[in-house]
Short mmCIF file of C-alpha atoms in Angstrom, two decimals:
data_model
loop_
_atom_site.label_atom_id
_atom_site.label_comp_id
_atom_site.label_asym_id
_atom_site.label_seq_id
_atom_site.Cartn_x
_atom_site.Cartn_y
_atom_site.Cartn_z
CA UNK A 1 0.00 0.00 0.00
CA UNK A 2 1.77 3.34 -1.25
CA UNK A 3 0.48 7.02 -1.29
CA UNK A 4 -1.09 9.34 1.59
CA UNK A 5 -1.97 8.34 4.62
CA UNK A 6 -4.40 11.39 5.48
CA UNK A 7 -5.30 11.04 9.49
CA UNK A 8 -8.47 12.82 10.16
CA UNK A 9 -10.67 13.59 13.12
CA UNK A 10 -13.80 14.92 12.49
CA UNK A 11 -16.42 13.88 10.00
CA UNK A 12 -16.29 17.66 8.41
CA UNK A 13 -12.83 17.42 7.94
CA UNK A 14 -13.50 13.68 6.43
CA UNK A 15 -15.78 15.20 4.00
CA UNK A 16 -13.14 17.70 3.07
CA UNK A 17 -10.77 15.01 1.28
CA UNK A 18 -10.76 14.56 -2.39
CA UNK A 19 -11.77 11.30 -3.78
CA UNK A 20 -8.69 9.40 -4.60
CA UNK A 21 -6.14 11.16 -2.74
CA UNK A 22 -4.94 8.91 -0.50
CA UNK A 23 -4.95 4.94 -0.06
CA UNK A 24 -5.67 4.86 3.18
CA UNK A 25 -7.51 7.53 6.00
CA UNK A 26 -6.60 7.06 9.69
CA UNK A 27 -9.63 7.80 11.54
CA UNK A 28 -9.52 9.02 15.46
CA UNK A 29 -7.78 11.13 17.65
CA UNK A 30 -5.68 9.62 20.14
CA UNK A 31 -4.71 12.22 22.05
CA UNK A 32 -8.15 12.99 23.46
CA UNK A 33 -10.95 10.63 22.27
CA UNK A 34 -13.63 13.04 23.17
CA UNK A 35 -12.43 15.72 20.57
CA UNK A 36 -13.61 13.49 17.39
CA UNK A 37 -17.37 12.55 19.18
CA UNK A 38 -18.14 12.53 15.48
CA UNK A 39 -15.75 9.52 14.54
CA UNK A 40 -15.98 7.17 17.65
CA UNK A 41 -18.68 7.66 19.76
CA UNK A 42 -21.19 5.60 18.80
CA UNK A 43 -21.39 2.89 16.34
CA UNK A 44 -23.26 4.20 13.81
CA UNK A 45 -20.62 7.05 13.83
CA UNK A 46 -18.20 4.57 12.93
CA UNK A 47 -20.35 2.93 10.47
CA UNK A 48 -20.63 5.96 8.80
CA UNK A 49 -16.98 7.32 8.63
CA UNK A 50 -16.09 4.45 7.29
CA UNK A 51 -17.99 4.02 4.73
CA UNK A 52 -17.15 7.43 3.75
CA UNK A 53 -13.41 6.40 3.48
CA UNK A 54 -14.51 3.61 1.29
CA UNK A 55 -16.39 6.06 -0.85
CA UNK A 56 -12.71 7.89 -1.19
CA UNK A 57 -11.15 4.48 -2.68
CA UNK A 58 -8.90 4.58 0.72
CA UNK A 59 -8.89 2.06 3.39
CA UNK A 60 -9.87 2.99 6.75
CA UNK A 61 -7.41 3.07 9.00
CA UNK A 62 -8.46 3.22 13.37
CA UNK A 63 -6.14 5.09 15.13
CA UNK A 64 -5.04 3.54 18.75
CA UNK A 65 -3.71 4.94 21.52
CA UNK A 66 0.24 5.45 22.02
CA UNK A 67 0.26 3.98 26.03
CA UNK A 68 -1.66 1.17 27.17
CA UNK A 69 -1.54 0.81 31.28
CA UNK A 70 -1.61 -2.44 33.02
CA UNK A 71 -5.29 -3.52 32.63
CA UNK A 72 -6.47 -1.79 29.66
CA UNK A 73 -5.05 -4.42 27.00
CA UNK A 74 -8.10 -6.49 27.15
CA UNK A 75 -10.46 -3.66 26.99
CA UNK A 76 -8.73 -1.78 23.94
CA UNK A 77 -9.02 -4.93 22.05
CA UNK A 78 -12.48 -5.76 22.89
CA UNK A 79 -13.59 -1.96 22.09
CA UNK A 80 -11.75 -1.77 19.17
CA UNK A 81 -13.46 -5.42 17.75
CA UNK A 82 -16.59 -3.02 17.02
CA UNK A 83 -14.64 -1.13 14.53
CA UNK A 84 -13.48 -4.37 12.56
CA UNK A 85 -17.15 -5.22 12.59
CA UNK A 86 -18.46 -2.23 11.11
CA UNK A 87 -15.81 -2.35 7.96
CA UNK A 88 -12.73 -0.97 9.55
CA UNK A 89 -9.48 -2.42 7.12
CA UNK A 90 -6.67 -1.92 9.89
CA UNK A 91 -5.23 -0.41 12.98
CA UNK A 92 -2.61 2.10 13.36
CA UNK A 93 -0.18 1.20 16.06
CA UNK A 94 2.15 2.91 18.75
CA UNK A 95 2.34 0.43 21.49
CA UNK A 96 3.79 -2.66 20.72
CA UNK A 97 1.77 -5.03 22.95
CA UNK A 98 -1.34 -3.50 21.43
CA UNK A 99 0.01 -4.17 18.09
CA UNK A 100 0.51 -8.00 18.77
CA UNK A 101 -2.66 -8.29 20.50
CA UNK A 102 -4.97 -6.95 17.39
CA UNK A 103 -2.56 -8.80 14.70
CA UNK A 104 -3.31 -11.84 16.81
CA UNK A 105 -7.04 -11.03 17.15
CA UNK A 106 -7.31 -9.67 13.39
CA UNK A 107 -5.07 -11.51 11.80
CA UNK A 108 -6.19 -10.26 8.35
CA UNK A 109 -6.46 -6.12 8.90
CA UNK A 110 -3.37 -4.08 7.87
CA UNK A 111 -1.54 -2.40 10.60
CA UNK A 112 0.95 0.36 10.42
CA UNK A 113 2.87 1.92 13.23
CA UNK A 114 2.42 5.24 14.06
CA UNK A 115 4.72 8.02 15.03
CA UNK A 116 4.90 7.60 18.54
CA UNK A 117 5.85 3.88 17.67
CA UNK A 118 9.67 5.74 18.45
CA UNK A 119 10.81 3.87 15.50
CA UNK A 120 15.00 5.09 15.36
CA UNK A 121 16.72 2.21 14.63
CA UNK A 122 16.79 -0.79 12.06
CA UNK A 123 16.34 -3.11 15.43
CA UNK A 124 13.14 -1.34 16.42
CA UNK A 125 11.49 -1.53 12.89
CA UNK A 126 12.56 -4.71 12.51
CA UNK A 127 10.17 -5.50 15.77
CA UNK A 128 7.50 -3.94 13.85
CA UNK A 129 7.98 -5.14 10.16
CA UNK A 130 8.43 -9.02 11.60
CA UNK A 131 5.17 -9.13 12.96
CA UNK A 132 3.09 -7.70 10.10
CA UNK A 133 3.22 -3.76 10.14
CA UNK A 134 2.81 -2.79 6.30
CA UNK A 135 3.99 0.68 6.96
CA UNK A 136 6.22 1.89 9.78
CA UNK A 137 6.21 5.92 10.64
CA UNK A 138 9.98 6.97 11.79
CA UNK A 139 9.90 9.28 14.62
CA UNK A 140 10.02 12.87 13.48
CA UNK A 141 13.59 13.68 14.99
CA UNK A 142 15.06 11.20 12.62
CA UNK A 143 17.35 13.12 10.46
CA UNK A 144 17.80 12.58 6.79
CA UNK A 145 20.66 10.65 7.14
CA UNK A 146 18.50 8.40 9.38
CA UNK A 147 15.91 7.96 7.34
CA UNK A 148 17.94 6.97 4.45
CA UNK A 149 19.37 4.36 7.14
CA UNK A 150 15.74 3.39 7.72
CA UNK A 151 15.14 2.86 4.14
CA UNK A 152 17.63 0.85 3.09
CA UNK A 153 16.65 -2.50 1.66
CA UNK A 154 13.14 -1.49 0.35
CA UNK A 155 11.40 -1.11 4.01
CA UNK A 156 8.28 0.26 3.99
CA UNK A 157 8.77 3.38 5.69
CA UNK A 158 5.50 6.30 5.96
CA UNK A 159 7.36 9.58 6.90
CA UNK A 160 5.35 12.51 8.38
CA UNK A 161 5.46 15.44 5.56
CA UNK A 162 2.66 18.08 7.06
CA UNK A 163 0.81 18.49 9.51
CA UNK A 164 0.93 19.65 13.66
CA UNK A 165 2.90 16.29 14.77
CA UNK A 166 2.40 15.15 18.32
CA UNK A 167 5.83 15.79 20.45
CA UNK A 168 5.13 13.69 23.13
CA UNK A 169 2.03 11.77 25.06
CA UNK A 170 1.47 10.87 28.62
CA UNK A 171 -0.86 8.20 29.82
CA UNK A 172 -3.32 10.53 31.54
CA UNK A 173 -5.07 13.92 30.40
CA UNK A 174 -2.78 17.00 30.81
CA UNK A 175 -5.06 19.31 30.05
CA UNK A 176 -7.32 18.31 33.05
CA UNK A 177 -4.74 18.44 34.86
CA UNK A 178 -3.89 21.53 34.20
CA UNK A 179 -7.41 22.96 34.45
CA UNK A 180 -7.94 21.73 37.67
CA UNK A 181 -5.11 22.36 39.41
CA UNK A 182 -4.77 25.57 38.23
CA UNK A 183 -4.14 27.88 41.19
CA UNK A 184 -3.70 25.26 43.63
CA UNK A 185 -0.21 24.44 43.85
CA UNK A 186 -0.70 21.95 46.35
CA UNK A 187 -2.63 19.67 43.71
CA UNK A 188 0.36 19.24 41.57
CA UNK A 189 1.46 16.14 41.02
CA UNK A 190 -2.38 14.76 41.56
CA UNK A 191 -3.74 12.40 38.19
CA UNK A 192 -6.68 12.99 36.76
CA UNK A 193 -9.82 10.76 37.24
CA UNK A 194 -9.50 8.74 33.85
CA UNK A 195 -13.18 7.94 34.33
CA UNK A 196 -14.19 11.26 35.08
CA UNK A 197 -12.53 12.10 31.81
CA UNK A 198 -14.58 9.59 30.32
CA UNK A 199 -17.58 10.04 31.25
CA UNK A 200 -17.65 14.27 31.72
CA UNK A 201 -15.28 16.21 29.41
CA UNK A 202 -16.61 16.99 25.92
CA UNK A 203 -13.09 17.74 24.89
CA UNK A 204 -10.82 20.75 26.63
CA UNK A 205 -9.44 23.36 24.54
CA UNK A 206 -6.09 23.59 23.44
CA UNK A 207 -3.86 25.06 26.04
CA UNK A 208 -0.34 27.13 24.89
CA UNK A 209 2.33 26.12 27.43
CA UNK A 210 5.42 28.09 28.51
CA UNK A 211 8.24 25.63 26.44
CA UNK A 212 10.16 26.45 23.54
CA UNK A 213 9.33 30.18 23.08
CA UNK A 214 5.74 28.80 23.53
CA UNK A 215 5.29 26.46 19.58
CA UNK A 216 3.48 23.96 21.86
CA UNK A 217 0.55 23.44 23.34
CA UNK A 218 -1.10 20.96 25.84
CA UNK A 219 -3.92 18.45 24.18
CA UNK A 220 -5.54 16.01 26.20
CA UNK A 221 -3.22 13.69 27.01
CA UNK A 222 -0.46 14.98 24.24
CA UNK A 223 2.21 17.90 23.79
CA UNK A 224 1.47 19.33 20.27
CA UNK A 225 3.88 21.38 18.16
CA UNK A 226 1.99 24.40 17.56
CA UNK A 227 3.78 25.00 14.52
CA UNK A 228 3.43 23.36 10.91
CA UNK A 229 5.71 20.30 10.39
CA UNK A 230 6.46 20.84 6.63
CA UNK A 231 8.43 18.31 4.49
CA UNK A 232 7.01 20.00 0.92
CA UNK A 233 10.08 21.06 -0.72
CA UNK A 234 11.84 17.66 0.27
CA UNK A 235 9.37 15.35 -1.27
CA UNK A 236 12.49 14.91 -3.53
CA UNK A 237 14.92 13.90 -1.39
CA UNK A 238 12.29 11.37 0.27
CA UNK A 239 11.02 9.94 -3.11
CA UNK A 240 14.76 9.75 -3.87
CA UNK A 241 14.97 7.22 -0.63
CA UNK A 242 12.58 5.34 -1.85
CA UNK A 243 9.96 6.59 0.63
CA UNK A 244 6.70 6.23 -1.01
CA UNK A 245 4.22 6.55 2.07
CA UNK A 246 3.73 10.01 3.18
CA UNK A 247 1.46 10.65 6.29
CA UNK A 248 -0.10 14.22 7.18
CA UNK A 249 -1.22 14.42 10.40
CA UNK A 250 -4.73 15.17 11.12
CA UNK A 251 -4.29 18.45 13.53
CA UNK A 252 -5.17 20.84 10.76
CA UNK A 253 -7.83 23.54 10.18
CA UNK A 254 -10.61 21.51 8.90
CA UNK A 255 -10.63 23.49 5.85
CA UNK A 256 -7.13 22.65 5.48
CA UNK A 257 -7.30 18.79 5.83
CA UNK A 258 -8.33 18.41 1.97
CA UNK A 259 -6.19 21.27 0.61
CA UNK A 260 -2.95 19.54 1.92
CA UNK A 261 -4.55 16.34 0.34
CA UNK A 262 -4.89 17.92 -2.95
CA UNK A 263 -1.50 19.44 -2.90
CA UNK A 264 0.33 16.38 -1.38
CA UNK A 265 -1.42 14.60 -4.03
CA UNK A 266 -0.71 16.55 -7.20
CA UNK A 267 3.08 16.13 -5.81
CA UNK A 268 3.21 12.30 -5.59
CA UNK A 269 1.90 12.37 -8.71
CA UNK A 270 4.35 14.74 -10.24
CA UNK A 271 7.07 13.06 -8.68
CA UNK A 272 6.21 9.53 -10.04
CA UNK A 273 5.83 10.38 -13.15
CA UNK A 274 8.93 11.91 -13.31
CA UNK A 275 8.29 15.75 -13.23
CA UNK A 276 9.53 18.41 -10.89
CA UNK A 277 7.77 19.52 -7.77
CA UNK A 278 4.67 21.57 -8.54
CA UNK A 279 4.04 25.02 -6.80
CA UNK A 280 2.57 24.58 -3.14
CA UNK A 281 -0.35 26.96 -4.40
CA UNK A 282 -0.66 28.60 -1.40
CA UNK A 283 -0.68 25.76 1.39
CA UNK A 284 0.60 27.11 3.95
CA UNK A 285 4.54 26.61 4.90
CA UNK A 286 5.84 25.59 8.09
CA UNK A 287 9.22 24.33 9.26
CA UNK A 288 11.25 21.16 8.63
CA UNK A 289 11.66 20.35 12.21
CA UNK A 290 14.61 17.89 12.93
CA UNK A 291 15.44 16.35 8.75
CA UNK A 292 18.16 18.72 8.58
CA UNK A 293 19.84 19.19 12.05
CA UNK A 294 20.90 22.05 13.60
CA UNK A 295 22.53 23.53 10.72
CA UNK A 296 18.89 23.68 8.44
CA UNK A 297 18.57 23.23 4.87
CA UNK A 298 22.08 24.35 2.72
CA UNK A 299 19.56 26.23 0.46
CA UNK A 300 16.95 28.04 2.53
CA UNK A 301 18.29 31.08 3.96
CA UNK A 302 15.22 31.91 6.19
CA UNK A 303 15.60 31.19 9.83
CA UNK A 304 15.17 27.77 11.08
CA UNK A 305 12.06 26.95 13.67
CA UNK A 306 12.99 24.15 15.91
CA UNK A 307 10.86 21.28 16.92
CA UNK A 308 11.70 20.12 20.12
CA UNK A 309 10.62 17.61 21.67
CA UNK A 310 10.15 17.87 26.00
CA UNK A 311 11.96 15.65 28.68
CA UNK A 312 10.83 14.38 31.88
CA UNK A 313 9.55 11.48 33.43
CA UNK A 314 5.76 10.36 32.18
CA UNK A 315 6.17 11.44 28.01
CA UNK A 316 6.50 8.38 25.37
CA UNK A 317 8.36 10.17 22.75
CA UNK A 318 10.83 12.47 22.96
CA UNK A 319 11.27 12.40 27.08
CA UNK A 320 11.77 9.12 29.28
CA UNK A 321 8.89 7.05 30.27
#
């Protein structure tokens, strides 16, 4: 399976994506279920945004969460049977138990491993690739040379080219946290209810935090760049690898979500048969985070924005766990 993976989480922004522009649509929003009520609540929501992906000529892909506590493995699986009932093709994948558990379940779905999979190293995608992943996401501080590592031998490798990427994820909601301990320092350190969450919140606002010179910002259980992650102009270098899966991450403007379809589109096309890169037409630019290292790109002469990603105990991505 080659082409866009377009992740989306709302059934407007669904509706926004040109027929044929990408093979497959990851559906969901795992940083903070409750934000795509549209997508997952109930099952006829499901029934319906999937067969709205089919309509597109994509499969439909369900996105899963990126941590799984003790206890939830047997739950996740069990909720996420309804979705395979109601048409879903396959299961995008952070958390490697997960991933064994559905491919053992659902033997015949397609999985691919997300980008909080922390996929660096020819080891850890081996992990993935051996068990059935048909597409494995890199991390997005993976430099070029990296990726190229990655890629070596053919793997299947889906790099994030647009999009607000998710910098790190924690297994309870930060932005509760964060509303209700505000102004009560002696709260800190407390964990949300995760039922409460549940069962209550119809889906917090995002909240700009102090990190960075303030790009990111605090989404249920997830630090978001705040900033555009923008691969455009190296669609070249990454066809050059080989790289013929291309993900854009679904925390766009809704109007956005099928522009960057249409123009991501236009450029695989371009690209495989041959042709230079067409004109972004107005999509707007952002920064090329971590590809290039510290030094940026040899022939763009405008500053460099910086996507970094936070430390400290309790983020799966770019801090310790």
């Amino acid at each position: 399976m080659e082409g866009l993976f377009l992740t989306v989480s709302s059934e407007r922004a669904l509706r926004a994506v040109p027929a044929g522009s990408a093979c497959a649509v990851i559906l969901g929003h795992p940083l903070c279920p409750d934000r795509d009520a549209a997508l997952n609540k109930t099952p006829a929501a499901v029934s319906r945004a999937v067969a709205a992906v089919h309509e597109l000529g994509a499969q439909a892909i369900i996105a899963t969460p990126p941590v799984v506590l003790p206890g939830d493995l047997d739950r996740l699986v069990s909720s996420l049977a309804s979705a395979v009932d109601r048409g879903a093709d396959g299961f995008e994948v952070s958390d490697l138990g997960l991933f064994r558990a559905l491919k053992e379940t659902f033997p015949d779905r397609t999985f691919v491993a997300g980008p909080m999979a922390n996929v660096y190293n020819r080891r850890t995608l081996s992990a993935f690739l051996e068990k059935g992943c048909s597409a494995v996401c890199p991390s997005i501080e993976v430099p070029a040379a990296g990726l190229a590592t990655l890629c070596a031998g053919g793997a299947p490798m889906m790099a994030t080219v647009y999009g607000r990427p998710a910098l790190a994820f924690g297994p309870y909601c930060l932005s509760r946290w964060l509303k209700d301990t505000a102004g009560r320092p002696g709260l800190v350190g407390e964990r949300p209810d995760a039922e409460r969450c549940r069962q209550d919140c119809p889906g917090l606002p995002e909240q700009e935090i102090r990190w960075e010179a303030g790009n990111a910002v605090l989404l249920g259980c997830g630090v978001v760049a705040k900033e555009l992650y923008d691969l455009y102009q190296d669609l070249p270098l990454l066809w050059g690898m080989g790289v013929r899966r291309w993900r854009i991450e679904g925390l766009l403007a809704e109007d956005r979500a099928g522009e960057a379809a249409a123009r991501f589109k236009a450029a695989w096309d371009a690209l495989a048969a041959g042709k230079p890169l067409p004109p972004r037409q107005g999509l707007p630019q952002g920064c090329a985070g971590f590809l290039w290292g510290p030094a940026g790109r040899a022939t763009d002469q405008s500053p460099q924005r910086k996507l970094r990603p936070p430390g400290g105990v309790g983020f799966v991505g770019g801090g310790a766990f």
